[in-house]
PDB file of C-alpha atoms in Angstrom:
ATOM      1  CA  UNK J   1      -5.712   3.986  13.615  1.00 32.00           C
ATOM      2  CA  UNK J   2      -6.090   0.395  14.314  1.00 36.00           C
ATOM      3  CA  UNK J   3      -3.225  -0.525  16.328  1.00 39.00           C
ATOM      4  CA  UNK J   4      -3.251   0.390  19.976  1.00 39.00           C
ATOM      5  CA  UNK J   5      -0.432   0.762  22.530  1.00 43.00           C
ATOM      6  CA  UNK J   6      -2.645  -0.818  25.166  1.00 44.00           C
ATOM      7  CA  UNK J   7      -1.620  -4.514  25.657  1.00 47.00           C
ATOM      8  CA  UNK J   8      -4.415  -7.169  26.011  1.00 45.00           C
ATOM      9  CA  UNK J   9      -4.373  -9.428  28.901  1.00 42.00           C
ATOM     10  CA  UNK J  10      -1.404 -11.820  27.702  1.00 45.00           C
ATOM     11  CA  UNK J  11       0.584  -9.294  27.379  1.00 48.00           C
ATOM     12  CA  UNK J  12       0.274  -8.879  23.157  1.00 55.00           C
ATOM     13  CA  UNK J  13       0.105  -5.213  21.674  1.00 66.00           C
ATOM     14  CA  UNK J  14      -3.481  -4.956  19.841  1.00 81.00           C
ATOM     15  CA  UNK J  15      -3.223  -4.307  16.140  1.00 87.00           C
ATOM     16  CA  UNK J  16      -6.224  -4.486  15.363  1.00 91.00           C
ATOM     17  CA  UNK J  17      -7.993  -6.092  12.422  1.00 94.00           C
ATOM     18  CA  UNK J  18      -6.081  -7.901   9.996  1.00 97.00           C
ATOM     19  CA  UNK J  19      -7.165  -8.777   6.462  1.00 97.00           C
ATOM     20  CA  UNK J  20      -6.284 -12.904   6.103  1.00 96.00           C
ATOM     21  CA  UNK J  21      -8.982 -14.087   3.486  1.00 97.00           C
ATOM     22  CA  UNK J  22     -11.410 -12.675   1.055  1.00 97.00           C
ATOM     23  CA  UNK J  23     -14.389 -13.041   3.542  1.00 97.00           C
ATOM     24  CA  UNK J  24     -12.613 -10.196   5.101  1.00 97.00           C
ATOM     25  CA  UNK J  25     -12.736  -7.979   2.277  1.00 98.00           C
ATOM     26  CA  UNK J  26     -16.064  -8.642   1.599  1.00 97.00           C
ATOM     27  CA  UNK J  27     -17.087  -7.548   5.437  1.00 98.00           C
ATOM     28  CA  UNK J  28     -15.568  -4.961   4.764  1.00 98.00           C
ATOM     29  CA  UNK J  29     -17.043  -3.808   1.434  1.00 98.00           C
ATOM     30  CA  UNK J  30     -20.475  -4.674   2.836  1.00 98.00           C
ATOM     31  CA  UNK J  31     -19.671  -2.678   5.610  1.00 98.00           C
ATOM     32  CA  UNK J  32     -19.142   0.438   3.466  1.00 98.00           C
ATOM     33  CA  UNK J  33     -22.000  -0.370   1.039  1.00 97.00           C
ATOM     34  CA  UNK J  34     -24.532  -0.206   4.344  1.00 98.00           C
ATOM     35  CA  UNK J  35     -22.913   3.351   5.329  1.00 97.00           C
ATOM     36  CA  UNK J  36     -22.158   5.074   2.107  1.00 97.00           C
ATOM     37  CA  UNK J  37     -24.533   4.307  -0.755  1.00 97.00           C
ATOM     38  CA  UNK J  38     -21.721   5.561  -3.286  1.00 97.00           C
ATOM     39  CA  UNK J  39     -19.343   2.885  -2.270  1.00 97.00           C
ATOM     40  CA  UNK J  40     -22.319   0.195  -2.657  1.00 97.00           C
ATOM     41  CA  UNK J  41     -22.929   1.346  -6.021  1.00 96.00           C
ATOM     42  CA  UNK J  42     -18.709   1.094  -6.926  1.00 96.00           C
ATOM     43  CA  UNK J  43     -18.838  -2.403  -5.363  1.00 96.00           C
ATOM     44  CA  UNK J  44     -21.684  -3.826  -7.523  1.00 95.00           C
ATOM     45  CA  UNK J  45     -19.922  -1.951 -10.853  1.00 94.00           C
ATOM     46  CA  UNK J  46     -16.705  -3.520 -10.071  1.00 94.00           C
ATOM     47  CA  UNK J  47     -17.578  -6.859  -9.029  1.00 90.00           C
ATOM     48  CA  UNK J  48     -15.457  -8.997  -6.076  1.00 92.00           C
ATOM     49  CA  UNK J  49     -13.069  -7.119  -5.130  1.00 95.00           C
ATOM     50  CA  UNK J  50      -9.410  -9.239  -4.701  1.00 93.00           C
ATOM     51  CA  UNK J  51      -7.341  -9.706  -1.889  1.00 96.00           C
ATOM     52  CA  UNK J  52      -4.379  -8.670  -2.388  1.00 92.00           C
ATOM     53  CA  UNK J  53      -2.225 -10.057   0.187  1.00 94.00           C
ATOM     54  CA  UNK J  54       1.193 -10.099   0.095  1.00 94.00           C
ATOM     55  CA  UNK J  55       3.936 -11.581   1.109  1.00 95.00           C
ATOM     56  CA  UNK J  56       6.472 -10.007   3.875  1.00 96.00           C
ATOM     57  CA  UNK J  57       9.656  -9.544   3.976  1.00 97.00           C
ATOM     58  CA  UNK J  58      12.467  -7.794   2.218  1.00 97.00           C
ATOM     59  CA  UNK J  59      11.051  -8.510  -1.386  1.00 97.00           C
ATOM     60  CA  UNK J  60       8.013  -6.766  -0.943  1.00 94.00           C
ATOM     61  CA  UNK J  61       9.592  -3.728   0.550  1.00 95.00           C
ATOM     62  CA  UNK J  62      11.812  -3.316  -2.234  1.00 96.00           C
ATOM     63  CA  UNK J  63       8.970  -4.267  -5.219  1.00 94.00           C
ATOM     64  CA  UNK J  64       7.500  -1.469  -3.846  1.00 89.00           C
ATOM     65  CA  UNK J  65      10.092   0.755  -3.899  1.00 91.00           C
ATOM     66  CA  UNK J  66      10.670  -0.446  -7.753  1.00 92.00           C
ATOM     67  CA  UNK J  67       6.975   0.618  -7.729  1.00 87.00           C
ATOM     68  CA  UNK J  68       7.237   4.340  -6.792  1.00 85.00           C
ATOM     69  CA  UNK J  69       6.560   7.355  -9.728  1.00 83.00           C
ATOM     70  CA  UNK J  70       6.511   4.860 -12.677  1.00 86.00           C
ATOM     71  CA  UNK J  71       3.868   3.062 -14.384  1.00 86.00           C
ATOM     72  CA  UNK J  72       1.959  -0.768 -12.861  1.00 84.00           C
ATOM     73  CA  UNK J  73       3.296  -1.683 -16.542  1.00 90.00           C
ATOM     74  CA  UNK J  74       6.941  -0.147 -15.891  1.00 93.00           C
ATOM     75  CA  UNK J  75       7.005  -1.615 -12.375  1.00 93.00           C
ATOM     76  CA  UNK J  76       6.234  -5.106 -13.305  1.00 93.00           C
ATOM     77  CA  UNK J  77       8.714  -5.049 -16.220  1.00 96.00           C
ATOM     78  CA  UNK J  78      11.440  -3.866 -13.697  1.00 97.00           C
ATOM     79  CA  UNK J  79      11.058  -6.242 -11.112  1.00 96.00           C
ATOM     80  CA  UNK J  80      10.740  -9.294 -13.464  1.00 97.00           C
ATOM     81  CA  UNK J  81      14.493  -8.556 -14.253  1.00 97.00           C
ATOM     82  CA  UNK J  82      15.208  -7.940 -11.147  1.00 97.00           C
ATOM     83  CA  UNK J  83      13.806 -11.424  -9.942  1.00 97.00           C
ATOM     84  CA  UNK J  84      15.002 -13.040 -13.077  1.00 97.00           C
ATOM     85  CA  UNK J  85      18.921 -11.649 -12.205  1.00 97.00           C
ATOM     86  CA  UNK J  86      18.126 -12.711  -8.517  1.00 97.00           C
ATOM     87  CA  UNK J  87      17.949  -9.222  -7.045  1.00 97.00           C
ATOM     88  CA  UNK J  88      15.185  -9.732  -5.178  1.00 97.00           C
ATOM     89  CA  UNK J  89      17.242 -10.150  -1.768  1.00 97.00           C
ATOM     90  CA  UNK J  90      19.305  -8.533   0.708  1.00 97.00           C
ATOM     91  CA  UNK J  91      22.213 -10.175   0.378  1.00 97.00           C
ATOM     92  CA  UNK J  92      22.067  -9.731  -3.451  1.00 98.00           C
ATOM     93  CA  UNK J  93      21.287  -6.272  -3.414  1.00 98.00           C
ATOM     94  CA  UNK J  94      24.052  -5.341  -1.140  1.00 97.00           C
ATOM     95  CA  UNK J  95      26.699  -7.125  -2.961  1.00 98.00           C
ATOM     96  CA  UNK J  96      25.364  -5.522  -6.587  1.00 98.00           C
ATOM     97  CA  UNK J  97      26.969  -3.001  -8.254  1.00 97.00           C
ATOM     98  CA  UNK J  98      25.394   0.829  -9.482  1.00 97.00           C
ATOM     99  CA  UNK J  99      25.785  -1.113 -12.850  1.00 97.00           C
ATOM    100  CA  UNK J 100      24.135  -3.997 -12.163  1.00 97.00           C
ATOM    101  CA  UNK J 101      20.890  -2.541 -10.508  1.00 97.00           C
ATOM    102  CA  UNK J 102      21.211   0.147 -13.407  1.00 97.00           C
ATOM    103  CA  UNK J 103      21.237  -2.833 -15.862  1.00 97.00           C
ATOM    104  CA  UNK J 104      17.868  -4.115 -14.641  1.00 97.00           C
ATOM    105  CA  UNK J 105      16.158  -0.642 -14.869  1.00 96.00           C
ATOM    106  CA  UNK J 106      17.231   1.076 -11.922  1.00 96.00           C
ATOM    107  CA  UNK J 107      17.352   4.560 -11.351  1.00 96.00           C
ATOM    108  CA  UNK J 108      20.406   6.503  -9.454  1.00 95.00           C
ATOM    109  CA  UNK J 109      18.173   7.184  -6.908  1.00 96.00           C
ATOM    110  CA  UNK J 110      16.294   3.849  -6.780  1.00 96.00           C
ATOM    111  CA  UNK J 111      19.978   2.313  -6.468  1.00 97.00           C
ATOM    112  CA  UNK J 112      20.751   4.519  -3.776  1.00 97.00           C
ATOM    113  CA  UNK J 113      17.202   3.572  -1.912  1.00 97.00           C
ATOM    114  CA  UNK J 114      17.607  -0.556  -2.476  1.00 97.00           C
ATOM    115  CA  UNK J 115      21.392  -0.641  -1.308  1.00 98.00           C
ATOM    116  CA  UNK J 116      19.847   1.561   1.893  1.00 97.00           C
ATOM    117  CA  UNK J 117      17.048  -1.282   2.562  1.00 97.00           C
ATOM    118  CA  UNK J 118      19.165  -3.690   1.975  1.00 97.00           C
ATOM    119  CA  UNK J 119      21.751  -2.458   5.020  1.00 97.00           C
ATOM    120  CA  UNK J 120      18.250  -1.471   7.325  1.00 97.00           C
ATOM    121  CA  UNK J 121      18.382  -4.486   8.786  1.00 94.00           C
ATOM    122  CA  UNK J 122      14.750  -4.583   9.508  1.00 96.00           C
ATOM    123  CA  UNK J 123      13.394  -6.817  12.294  1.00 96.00           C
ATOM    124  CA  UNK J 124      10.289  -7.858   9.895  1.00 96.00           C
ATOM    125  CA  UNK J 125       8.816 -10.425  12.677  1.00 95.00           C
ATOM    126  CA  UNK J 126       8.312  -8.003  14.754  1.00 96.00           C
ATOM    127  CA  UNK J 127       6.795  -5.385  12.450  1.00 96.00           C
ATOM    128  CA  UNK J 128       4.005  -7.592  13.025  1.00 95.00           C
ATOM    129  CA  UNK J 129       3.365  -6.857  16.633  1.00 95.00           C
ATOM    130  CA  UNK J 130       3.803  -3.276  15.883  1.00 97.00           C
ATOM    131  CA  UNK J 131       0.329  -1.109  15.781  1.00 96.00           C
ATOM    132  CA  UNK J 132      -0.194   0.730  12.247  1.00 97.00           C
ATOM    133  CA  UNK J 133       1.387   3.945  12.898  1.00 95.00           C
ATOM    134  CA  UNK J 134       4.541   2.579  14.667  1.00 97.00           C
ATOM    135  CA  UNK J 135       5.017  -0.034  11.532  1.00 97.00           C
ATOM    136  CA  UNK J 136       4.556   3.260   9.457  1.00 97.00           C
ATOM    137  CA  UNK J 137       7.294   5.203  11.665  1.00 97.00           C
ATOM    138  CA  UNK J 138       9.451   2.611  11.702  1.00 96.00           C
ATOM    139  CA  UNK J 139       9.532   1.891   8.088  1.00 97.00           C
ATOM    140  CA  UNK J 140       9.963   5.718   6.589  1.00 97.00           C
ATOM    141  CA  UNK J 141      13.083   5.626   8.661  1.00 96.00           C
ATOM    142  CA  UNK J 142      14.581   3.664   6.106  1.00 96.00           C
ATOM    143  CA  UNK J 143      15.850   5.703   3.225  1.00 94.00           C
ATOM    144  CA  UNK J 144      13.768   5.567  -0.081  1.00 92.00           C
ATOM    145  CA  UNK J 145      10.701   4.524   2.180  1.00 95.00           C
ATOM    146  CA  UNK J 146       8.062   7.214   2.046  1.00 92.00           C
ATOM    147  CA  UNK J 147       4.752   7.185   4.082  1.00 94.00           C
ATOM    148  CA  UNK J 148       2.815   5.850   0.685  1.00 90.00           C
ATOM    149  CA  UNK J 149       5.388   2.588   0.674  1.00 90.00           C
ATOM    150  CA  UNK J 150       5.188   2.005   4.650  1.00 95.00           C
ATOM    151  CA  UNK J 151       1.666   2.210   3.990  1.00 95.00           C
ATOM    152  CA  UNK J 152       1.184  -0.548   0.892  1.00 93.00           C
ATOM    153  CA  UNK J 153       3.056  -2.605   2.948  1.00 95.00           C
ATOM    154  CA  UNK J 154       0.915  -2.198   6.304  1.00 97.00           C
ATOM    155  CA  UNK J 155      -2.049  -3.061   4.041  1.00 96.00           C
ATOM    156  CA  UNK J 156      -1.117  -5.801   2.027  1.00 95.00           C
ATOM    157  CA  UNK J 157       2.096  -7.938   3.342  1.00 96.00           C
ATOM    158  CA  UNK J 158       0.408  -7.476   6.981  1.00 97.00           C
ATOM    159  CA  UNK J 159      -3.254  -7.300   5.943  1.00 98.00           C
ATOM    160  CA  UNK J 160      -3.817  -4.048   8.177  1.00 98.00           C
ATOM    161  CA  UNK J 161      -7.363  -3.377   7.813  1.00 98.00           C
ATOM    162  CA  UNK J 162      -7.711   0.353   8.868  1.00 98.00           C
ATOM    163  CA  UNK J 163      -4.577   1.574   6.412  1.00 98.00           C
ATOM    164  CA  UNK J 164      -5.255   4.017   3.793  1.00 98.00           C
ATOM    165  CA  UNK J 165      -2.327   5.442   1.017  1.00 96.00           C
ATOM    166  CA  UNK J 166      -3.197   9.101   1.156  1.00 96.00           C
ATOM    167  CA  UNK J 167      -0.665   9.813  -0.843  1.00 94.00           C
ATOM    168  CA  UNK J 168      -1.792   7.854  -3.848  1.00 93.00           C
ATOM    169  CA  UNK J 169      -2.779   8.942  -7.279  1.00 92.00           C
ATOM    170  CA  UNK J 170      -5.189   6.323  -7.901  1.00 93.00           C
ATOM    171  CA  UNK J 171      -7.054   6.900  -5.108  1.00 97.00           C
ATOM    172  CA  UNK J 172      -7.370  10.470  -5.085  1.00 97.00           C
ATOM    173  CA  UNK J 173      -8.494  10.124  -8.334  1.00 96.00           C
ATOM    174  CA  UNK J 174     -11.061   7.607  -7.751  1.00 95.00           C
ATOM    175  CA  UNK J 175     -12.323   9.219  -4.776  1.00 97.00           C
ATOM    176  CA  UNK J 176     -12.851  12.641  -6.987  1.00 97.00           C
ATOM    177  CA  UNK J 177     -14.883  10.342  -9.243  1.00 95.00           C
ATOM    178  CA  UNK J 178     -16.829   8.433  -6.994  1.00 96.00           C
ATOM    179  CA  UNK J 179     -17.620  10.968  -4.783  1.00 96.00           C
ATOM    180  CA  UNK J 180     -18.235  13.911  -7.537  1.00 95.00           C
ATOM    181  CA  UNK J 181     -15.513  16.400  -5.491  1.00 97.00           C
ATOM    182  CA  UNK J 182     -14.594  19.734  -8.235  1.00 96.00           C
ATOM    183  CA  UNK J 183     -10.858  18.242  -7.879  1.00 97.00           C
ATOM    184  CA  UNK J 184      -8.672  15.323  -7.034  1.00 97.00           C
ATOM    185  CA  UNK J 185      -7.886  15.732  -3.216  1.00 97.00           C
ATOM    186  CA  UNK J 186      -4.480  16.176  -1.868  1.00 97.00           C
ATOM    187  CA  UNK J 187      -3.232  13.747   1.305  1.00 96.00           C
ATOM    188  CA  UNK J 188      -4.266  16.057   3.441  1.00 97.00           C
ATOM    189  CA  UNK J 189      -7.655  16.414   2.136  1.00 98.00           C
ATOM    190  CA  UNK J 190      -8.131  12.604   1.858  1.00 98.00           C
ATOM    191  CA  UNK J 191      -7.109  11.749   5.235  1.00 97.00           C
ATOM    192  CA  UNK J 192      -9.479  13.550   6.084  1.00 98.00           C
ATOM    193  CA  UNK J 193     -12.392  12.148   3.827  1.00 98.00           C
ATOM    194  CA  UNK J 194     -11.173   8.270   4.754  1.00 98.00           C
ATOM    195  CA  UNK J 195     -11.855   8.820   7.967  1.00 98.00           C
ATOM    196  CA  UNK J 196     -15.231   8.004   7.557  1.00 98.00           C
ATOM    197  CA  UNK J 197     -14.002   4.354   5.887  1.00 98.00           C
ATOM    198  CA  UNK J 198     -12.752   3.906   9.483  1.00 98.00           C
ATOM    199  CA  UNK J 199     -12.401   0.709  10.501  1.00 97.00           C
ATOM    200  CA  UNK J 200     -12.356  -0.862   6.561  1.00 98.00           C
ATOM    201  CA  UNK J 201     -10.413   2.062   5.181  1.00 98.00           C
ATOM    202  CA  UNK J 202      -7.806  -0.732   3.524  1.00 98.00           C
ATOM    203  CA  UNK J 203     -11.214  -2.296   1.857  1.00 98.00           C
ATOM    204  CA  UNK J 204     -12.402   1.352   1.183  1.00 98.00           C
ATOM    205  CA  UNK J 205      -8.986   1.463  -1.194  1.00 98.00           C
ATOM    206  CA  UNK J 206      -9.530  -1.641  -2.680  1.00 97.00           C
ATOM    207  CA  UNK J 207     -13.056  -0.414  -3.971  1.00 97.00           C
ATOM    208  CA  UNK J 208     -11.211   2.688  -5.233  1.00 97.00           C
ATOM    209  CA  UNK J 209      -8.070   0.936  -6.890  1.00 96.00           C
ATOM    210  CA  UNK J 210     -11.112  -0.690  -8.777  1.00 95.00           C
ATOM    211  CA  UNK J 211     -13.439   1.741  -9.604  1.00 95.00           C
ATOM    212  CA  UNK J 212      -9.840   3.780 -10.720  1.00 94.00           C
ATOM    213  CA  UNK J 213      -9.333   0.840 -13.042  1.00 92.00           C
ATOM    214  CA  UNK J 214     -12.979   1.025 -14.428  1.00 92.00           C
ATOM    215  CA  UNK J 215     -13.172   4.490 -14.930  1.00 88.00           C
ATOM    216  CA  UNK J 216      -9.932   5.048 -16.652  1.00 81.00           C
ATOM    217  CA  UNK J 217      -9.418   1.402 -18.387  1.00 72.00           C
ATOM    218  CA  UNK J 218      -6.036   1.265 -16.441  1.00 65.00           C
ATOM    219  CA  UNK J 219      -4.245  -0.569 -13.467  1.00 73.00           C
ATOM    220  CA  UNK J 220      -4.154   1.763 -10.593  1.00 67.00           C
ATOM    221  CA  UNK J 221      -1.405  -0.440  -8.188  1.00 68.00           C
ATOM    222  CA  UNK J 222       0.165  -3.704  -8.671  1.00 60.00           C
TER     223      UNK J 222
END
């Protein structure tokens, strides 16, 4: 991974490379054109690819929660309620109801997972210092936070470069296609194949959240 444990000379924990403008993604897609000739060849059918920051915070955490086993189109209608009923916060969310998160579109579970961010209490300043796999660790401890949502928000909210969802649909299945595999690899398997995306492997799932979107005329993440 990208982070390190090793502190630099001031003291600072090294996280490595982080994503802050669109000249980064395009190092890093013109990184992975020059080593893989397949990824050159997604890049120039797909066009720029976007940035897709984020912000941080308690919001994003819980969009992507909102986000998990349902449709981009499902997702986005969810969390407009949400915003539009003011749900989008801590405080909110802890003082709402079952019936008021079910009235925006929540599921019992999904309930269950935004009342348990919203008591985390999640130091999100210092997330930031944290390398990759400690943000990750710290994150699934939360209930309702899976390794796929710890890892959308290491990528995008703090622009980790060398993140990769392993876990995701999308990209498995734009990986099969661009890379002409017999079936769509589980996380296992595609940990294994990003490895060689290593140190753009956040860029390398950009490319395949895009070539996804091409191939199947559909939105592969929000």
């Amino acid at each position: 991974m990208t982070g390190s444990k090793n502190p630099d000379a001031a003291g600072a924990v090294n996280v490595g490379r982080i994503i802050t403008s669109d000249a980064c993604v395009s190092e890093g897609a013109a990184w992975l054109a020059d080593h893989d000739a397949r990824f050159a060849a997604a890049i120039d059918l797909c066009g720029p690819l976007p940035l897709r920051r984020k912000p941080e915070g308690f919001a994003e955490l819980l969009s992507a929660i909102v986000s998990q086993q349902v449709s981009v189109a499902s997702a986005n209608a969810i969390w407009g309620r949400m915003v539009e009923a003011g749900l989008d916060t801590a405080t909110a969310v802890a003082a709402a109801s079952e019936d008021d998160l079910r009235g925006v579109g929540l599921s019992r579970q999904k309930i269950r997972y935004a009342h348990a961010l919203a008591a985390a209490g999640i130091d999100f300043d210092a997330l930031r210092q944290l390398p990759d796999s400690e943000v990750i660790e710290t994150l699934t401890q939360v209930s309702g936070i899976g390794t796929w949502t710890a890892e959308i928000y290491a990528m995008f909210s703090l622009g980790r470069a060398d993140v990769f969802a392993h876990g995701d649909l999308a990209l498995q299945e734009g990986a099969r296609i661009l890379l002409d595999l017999p079936e769509r690899p589980k996380p296992a398997a595609m940990r294994r194949i990003a490895e060689a995306w290593s140190p753009w492997r956040s860029v390398a799932a950009r490319v395949l959240w895009a070539y996804y979107r091409v191939a199947k005329d559909r939105e592969g993440i929000r």
